[in-house]
PDB file of C-alpha atoms and ligand atoms in Angstrom:
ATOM      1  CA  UNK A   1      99.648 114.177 134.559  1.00  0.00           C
ATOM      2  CA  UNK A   2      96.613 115.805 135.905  1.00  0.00           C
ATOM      3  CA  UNK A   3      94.048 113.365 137.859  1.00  0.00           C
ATOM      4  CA  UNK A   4      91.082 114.585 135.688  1.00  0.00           C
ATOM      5  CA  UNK A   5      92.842 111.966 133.179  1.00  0.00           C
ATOM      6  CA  UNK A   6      93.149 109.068 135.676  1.00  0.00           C
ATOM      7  CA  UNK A   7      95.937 106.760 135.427  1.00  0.00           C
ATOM      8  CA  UNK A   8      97.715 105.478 132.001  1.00  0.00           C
ATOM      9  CA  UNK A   9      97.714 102.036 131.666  1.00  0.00           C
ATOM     10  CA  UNK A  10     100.065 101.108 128.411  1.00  0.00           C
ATOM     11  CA  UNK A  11      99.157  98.071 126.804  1.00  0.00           C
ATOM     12  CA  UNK A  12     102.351  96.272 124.078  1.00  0.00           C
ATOM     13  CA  UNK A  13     100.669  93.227 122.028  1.00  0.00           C
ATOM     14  CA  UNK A  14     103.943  91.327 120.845  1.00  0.00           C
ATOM     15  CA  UNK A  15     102.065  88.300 120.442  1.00  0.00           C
ATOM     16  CA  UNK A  16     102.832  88.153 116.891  1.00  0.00           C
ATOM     17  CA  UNK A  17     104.735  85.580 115.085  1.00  0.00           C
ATOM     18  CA  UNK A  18     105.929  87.717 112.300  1.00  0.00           C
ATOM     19  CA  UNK A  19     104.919  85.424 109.256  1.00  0.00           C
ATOM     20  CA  UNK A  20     104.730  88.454 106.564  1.00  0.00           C
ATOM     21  CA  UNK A  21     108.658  88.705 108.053  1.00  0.00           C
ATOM     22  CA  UNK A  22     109.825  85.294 107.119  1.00  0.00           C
ATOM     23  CA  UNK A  23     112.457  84.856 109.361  1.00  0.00           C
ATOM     24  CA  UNK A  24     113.128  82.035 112.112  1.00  0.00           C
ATOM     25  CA  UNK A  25     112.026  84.345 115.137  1.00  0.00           C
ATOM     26  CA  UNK A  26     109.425  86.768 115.616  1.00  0.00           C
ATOM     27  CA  UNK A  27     110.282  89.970 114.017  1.00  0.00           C
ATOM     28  CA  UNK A  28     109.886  91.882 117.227  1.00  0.00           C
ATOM     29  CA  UNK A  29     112.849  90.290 118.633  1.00  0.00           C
ATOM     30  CA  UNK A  30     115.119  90.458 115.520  1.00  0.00           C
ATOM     31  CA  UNK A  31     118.175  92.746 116.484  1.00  0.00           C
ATOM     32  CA  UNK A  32     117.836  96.097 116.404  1.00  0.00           C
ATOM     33  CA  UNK A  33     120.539  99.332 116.652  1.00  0.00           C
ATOM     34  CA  UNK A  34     122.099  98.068 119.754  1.00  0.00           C
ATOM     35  CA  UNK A  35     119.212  95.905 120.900  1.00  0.00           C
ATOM     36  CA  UNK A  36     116.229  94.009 119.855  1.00  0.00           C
ATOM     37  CA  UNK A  37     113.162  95.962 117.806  1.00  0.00           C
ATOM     38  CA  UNK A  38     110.780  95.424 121.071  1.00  0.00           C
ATOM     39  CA  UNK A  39     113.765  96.355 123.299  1.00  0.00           C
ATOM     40  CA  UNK A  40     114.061  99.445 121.434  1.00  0.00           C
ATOM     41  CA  UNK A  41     110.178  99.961 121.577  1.00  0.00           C
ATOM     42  CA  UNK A  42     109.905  99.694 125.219  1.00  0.00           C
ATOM     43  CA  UNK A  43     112.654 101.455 126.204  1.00  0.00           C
ATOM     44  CA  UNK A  44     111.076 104.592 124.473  1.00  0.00           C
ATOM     45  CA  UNK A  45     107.405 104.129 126.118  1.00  0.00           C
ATOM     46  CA  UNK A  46     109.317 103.447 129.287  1.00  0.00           C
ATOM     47  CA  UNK A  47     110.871 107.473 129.024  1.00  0.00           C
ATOM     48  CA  UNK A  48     107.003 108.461 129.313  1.00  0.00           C
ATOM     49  CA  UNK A  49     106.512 109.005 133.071  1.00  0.00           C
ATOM     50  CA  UNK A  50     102.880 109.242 132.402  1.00  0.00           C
ATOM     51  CA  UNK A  51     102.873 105.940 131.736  1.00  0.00           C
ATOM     52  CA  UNK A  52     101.842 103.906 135.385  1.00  0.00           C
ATOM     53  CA  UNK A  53     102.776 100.418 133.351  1.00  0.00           C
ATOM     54  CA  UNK A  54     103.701  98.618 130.338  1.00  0.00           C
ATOM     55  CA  UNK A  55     101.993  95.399 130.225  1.00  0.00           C
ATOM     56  CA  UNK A  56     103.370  93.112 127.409  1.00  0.00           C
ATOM     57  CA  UNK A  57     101.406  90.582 125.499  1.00  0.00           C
ATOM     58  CA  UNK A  58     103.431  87.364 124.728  1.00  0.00           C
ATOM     59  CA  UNK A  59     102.826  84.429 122.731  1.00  0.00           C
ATOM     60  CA  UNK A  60     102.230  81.241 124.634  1.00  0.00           C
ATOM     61  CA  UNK A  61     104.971  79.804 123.110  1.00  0.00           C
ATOM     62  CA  UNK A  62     107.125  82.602 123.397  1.00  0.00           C
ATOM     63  CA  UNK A  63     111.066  81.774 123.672  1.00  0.00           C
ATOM     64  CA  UNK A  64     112.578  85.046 123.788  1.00  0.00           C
ATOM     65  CA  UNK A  65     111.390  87.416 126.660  1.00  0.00           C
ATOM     66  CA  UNK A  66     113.316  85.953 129.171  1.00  0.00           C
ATOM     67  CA  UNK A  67     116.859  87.343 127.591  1.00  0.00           C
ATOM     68  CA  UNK A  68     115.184  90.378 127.101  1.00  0.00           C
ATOM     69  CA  UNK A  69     115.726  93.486 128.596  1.00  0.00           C
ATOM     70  CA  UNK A  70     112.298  94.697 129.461  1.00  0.00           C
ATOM     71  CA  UNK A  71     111.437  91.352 131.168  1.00  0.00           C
ATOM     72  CA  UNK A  72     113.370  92.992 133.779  1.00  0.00           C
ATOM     73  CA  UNK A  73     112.093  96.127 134.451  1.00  0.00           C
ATOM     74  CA  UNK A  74     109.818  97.186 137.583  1.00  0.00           C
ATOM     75  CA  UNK A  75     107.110  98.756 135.550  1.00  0.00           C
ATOM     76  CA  UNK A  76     107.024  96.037 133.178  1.00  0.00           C
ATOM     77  CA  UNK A  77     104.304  93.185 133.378  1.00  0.00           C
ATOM     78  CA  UNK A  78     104.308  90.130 130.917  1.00  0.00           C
ATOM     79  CA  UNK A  79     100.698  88.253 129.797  1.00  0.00           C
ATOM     80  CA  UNK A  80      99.603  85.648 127.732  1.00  0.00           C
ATOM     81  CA  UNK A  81      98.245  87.303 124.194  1.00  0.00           C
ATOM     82  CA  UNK A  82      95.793  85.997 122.033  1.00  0.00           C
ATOM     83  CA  UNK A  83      94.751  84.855 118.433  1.00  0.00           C
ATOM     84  CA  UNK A  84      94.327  87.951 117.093  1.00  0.00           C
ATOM     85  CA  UNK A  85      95.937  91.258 118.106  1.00  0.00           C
ATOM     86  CA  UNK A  86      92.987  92.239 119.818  1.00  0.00           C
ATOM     87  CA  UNK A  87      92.949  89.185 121.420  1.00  0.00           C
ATOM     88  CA  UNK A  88      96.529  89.961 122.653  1.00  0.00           C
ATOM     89  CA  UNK A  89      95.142  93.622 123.888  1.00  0.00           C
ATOM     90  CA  UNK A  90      91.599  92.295 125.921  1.00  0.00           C
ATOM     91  CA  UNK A  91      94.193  90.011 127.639  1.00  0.00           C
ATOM     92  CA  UNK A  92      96.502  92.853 128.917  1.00  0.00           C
ATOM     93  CA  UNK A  93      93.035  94.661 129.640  1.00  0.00           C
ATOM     94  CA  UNK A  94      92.191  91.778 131.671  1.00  0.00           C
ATOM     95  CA  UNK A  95      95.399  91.519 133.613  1.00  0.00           C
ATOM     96  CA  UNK A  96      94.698  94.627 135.307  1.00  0.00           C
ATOM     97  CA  UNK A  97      91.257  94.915 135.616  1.00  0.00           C
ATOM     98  CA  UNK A  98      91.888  94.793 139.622  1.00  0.00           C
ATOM     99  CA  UNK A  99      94.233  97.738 139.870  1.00  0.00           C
ATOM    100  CA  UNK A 100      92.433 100.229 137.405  1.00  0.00           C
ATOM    101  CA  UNK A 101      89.413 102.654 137.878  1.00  0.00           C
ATOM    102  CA  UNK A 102      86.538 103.734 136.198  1.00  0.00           C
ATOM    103  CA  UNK A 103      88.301 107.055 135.030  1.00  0.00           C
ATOM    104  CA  UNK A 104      91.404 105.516 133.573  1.00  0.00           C
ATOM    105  CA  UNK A 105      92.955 105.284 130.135  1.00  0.00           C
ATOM    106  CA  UNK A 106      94.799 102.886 127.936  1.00  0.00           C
ATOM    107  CA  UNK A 107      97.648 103.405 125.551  1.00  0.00           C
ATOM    108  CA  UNK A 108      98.202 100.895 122.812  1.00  0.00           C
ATOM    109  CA  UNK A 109     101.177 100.592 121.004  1.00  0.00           C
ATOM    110  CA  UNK A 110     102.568  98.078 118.599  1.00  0.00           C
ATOM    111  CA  UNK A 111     106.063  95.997 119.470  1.00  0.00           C
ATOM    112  CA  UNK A 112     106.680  96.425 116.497  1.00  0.00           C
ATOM    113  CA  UNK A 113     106.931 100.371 116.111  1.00  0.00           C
ATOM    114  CA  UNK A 114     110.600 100.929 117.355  1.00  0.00           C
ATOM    115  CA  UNK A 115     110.970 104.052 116.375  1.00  0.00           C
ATOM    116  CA  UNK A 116     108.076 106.000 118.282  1.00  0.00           C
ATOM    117  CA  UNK A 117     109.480 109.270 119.559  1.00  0.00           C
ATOM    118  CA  UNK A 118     108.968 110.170 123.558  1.00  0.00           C
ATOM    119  CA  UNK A 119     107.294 113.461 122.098  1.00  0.00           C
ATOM    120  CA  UNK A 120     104.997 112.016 120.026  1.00  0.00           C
ATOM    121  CA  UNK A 121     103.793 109.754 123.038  1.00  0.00           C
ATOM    122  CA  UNK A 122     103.158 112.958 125.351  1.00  0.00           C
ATOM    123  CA  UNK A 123     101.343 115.118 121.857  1.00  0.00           C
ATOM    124  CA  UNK A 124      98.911 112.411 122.385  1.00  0.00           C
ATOM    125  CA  UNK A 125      98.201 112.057 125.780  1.00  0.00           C
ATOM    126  CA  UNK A 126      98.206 116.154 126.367  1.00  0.00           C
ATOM    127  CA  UNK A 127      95.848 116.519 123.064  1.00  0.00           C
ATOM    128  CA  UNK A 128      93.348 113.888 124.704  1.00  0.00           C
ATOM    129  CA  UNK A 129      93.828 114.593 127.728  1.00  0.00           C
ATOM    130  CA  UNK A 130      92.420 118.498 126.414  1.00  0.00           C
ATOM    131  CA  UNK A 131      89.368 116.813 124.213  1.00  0.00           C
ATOM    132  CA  UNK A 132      88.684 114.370 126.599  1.00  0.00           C
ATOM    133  CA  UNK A 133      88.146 112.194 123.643  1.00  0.00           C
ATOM    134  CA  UNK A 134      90.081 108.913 122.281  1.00  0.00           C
ATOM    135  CA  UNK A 135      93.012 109.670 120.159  1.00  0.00           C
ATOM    136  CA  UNK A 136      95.514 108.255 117.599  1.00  0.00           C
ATOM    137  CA  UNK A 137      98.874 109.454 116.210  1.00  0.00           C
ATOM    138  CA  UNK A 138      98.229 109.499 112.396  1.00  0.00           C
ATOM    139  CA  UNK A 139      99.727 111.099 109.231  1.00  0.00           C
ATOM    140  CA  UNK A 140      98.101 112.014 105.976  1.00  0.00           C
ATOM    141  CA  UNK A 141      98.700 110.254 102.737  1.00  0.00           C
ATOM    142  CA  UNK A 142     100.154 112.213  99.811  1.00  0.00           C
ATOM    143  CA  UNK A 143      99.808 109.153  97.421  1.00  0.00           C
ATOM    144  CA  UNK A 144      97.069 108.951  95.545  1.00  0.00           C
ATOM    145  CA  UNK A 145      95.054 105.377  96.986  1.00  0.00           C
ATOM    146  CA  UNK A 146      93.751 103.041  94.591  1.00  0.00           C
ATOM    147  CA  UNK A 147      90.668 100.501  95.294  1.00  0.00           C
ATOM    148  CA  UNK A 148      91.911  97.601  93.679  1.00  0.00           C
ATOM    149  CA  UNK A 149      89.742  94.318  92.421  1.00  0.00           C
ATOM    150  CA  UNK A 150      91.077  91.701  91.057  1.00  0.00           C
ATOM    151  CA  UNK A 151      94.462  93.229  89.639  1.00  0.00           C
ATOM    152  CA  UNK A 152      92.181  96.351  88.283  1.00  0.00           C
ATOM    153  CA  UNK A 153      91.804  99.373  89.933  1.00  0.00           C
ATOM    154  CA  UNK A 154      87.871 100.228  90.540  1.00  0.00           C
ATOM    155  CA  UNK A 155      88.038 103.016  92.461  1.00  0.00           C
ATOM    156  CA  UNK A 156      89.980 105.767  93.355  1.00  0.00           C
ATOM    157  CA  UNK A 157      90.276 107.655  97.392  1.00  0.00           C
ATOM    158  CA  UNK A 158      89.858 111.132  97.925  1.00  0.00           C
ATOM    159  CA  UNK A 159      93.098 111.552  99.300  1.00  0.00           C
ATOM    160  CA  UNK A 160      92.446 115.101 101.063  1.00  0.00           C
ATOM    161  CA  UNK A 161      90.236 112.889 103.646  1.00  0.00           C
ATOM    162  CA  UNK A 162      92.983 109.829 104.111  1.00  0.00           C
ATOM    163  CA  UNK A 163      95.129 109.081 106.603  1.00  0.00           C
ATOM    164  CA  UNK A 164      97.603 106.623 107.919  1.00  0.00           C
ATOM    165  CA  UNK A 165      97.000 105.307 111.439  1.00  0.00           C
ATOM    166  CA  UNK A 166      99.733 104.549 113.559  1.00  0.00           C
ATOM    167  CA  UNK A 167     100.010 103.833 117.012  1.00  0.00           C
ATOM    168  CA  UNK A 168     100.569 104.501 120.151  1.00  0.00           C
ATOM    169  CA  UNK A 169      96.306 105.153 120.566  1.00  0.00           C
ATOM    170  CA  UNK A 170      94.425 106.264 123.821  1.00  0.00           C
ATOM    171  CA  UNK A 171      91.374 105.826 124.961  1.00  0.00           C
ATOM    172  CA  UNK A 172      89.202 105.573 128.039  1.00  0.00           C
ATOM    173  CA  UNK A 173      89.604 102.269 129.277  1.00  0.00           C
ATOM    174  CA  UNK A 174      85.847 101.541 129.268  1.00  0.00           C
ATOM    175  CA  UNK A 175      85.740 102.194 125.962  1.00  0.00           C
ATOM    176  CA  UNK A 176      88.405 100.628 124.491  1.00  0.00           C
ATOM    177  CA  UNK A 177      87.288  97.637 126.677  1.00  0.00           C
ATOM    178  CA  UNK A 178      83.613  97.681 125.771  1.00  0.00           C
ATOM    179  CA  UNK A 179      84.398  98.349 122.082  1.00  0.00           C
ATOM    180  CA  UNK A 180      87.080  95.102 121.340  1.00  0.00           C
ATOM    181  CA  UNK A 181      84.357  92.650 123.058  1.00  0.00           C
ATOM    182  CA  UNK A 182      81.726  94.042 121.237  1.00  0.00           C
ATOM    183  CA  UNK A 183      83.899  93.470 118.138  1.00  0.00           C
ATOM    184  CA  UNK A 184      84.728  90.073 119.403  1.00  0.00           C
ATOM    185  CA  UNK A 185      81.026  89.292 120.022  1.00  0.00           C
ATOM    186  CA  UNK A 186      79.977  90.297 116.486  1.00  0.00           C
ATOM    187  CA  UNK A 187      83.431  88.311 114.747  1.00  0.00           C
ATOM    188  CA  UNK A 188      84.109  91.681 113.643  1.00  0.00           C
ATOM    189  CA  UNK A 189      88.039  92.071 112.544  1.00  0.00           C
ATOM    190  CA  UNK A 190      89.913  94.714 113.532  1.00  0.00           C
ATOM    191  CA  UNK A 191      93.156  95.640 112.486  1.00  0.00           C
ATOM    192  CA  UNK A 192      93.484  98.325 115.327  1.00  0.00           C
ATOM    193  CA  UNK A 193      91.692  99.550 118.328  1.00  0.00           C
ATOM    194  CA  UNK A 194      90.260 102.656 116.875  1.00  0.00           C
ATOM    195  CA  UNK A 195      88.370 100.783 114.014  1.00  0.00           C
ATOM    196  CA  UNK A 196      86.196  99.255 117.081  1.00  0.00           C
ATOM    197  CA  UNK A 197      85.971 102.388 118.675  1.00  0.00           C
ATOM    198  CA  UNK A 198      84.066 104.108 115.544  1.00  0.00           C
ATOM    199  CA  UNK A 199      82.205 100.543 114.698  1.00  0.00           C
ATOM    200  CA  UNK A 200      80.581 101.551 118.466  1.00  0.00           C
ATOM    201  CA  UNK A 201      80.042 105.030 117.017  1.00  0.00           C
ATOM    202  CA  UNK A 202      82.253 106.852 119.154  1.00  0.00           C
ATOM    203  CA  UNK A 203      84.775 109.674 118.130  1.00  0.00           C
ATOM    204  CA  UNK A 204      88.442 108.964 117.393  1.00  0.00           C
ATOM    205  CA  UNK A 205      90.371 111.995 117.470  1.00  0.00           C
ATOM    206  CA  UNK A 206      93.626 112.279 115.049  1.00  0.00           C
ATOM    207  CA  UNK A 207      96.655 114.004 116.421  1.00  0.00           C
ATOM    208  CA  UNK A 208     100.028 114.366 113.657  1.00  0.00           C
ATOM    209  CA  UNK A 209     102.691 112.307 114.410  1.00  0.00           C
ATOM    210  CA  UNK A 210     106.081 111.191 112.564  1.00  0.00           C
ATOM    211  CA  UNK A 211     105.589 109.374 109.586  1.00  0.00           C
ATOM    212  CA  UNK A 212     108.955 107.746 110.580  1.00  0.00           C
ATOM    213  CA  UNK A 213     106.775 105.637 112.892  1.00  0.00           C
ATOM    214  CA  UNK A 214     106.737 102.717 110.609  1.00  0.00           C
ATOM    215  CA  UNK A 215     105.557  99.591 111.494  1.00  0.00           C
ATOM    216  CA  UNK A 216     108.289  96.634 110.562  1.00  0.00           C
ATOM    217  CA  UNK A 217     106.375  94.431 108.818  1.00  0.00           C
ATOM    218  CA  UNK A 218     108.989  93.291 105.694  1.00  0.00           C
ATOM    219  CA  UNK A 219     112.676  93.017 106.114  1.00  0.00           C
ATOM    220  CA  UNK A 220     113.125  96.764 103.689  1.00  0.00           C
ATOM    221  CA  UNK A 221     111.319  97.749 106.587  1.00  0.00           C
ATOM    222  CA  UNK A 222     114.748  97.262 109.133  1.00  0.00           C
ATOM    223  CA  UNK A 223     116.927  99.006 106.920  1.00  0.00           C
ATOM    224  CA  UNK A 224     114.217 101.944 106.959  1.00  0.00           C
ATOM    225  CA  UNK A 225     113.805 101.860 110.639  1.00  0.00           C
ATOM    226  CA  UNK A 226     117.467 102.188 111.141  1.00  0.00           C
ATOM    227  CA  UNK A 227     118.299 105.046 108.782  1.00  0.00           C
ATOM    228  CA  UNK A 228     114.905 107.149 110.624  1.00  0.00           C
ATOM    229  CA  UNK A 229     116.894 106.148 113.906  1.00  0.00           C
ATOM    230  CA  UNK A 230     119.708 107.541 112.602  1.00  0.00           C
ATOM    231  CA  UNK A 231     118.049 110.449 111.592  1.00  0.00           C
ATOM    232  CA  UNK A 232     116.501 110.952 115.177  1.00  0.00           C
ATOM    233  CA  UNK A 233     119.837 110.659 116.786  1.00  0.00           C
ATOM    234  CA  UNK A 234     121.166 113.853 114.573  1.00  0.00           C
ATOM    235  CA  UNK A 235     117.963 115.971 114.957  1.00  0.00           C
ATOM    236  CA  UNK A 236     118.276 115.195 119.020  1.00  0.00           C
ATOM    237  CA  UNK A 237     122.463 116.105 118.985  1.00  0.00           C
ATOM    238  CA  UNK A 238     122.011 119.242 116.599  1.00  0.00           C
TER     239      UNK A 238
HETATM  240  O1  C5P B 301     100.665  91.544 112.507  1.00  0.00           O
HETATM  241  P1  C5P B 301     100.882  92.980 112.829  1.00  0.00           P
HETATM  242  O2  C5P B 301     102.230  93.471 112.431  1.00  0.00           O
HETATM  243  O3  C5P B 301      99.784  93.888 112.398  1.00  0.00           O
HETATM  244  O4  C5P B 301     100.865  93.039 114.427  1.00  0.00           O
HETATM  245  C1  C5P B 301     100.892  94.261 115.128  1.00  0.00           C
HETATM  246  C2  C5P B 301     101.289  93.994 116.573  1.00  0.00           C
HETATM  247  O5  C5P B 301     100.336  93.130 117.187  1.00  0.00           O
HETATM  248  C3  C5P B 301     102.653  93.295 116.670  1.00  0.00           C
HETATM  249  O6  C5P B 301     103.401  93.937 117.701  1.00  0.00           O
HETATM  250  C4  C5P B 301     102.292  91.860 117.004  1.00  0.00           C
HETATM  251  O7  C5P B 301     103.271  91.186 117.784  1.00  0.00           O
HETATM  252  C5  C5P B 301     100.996  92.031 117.795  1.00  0.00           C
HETATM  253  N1  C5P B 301     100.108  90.836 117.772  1.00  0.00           N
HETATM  254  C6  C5P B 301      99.652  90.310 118.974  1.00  0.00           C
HETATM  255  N2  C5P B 301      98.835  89.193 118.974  1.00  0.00           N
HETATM  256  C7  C5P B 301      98.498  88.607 117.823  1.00  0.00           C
HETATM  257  C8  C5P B 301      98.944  89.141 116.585  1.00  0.00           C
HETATM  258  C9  C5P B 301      99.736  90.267 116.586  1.00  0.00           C
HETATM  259  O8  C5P B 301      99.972  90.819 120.048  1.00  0.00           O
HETATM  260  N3  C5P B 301      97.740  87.511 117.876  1.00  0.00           N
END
C-alpha cells in the first residue's frame, strides 16, 4: 500500500451481547462453518496485508476470547469496548493512539459480518485510497422503503437514492476520531461511523460491495450466512 495512504489501522467492535439473538452467548461467538462467526470474520480481515492490525473490542465481561483463535494471533490486539458500539470503536482508537500518525487511516468492521470477502476489503481501501476521501462498502436497495408510524405507513423513500451500508468503512483516523467524540459530546446516536462522519459535514464516499455481507443479527440470519459461504466457496473453486 502506497505511503501517501499512511498505515491501516483495523478496528473489530465485538463488544456486543447479542440480545436481538437470544441465545446464551454472544452471537459473535456462536459456531460458525468450521469455527466461530468472529473467528470466521477475522480470519478474512487478517488475508488483507494492508491491514498493520486488528484491534478487537471485547466486553468487560467477556468469557470467550481466550478459546478463540484470533486471541492468538501476532497482529491481533484485544481492548476493553464500550456501551455503545461507538463506544467499543473510540476505545480501540484509543489503544493505539501512541503508535499511529497524523496521516493514518482506520478500517471498521463489524464481528459480526463473517462473510466479508478479501476483495471487497482491498475495492475499498484502493477506491479511497484514489479519492482520498472516507469510504463505505454499500449496496442499493431494490425494495421499495416504507416510513412507518405507528403501524401506518406515512411516507414512502425514493428508492433510486437508497442504500444499504455495510461495513468494513475507512476513514482518516482524525476524522473518524474527531467525528465519534463530537457525536459523543452532543449524545448523538450513531448506528455506524459514517453517520458521524456526515453529522460533521464531511463526505462519505460509497463503493459496491456484496450484498452477501449480511450482518447476523437473528438466528435466519446463520442459515443465510452459511448458504452465501457456501456460495463463495463454489464461485472461488470454479
Ligand atoms: O448490535 P449490532 O449488531 O449493531 O452491533 C454491531 C457490532 O458492534 C457487533 O460486532 C457488536 O459486537 C459490536 N458492539 C460493540 N460494543 C457495543 C455494542 C455492539 O462493540 N457496546
Amino acid at each position: 500500500m502506497s505511503s501517501e495512504i499512511g498505515k491501516i489501522w483495523c478496528i473489530v467492535p465485538a463488544a456486543g451481547i447479542g440480545l436481538r439473538f437470544g441465545e446464551n452467548r454472544p452471537k459473535q461467538y456462536l459456531p460458525f462453518r468450521s469455527s466461530t462467526i468472529i473467528d470466521t470474520t477475522i480470519k478474512t480481515l487478517l488475508l488483507c496485508t494492508s491491514l498493520e492490525k486488528v484491534i478487537v473490542c471485547l466486553h468487560p465481561d467477556d468469557e470467550h476470547a481466550q478459546q478463540s483463535d484470533f486471541i492468538k494471533h501476532p497482529r491481533v490486539h484485544v481492548v476493553i469496548g464500550g456501551n455503545q458500539r461507538s463506544d467499543s470503536v473510540l476505545n480501540g482508537l484509543q489503544s493505539i493512539q501512541t503508535d499511529t500518525a497524523k496521516q493514518d487511516w482506520v478500517l471498521v468492521h463489524d464481528a459480526a459480518r463473517p462473510c466479508v470477502r478479501l476483495a471487497d476489503i482491498n475495492k475499498l481501501i484502493s477506491e479511497a485510497q484514489t479519492h482520498q476521501q472516507g469510504s463505505i462498502l454499500a449496496v442499493p436497495i431494490h425494495d421499495t422503503i416504507k416510513e412507518v408510524d405507528n403501524e401506518l405507513a406515512v411516507r414512502t423513500l425514493d428508492r433510486t437514492k437508497l442504500w444499504r451500508a455495510l461495513t468494513p468503512q475507512l476513514f482518516k483516523l482524525s476524522d473518524i476520531q474527531g467525528a465519534l467524540l463530537s457525536a459523543k459530546k452532543q449524545s448523538r446516536v450513531v448506528t455506524d461511523e459514517a453517520s458521524a462522519i456526515e453529522q460533521l459535514g464531511l463526505p462519505v464516499r460509497i463503493v459496491e460491495g456484496h450484498a452477501d455481507n449480511i450482518k447476523i443479527t437473528v438466528p435466519a440470519d446463520l442459515q443465510l450466512a452459511n448458504m452465501y459461504m457456501d456460495q463463495q466457496e463454489e464461485q472461488s473453486c470454479a
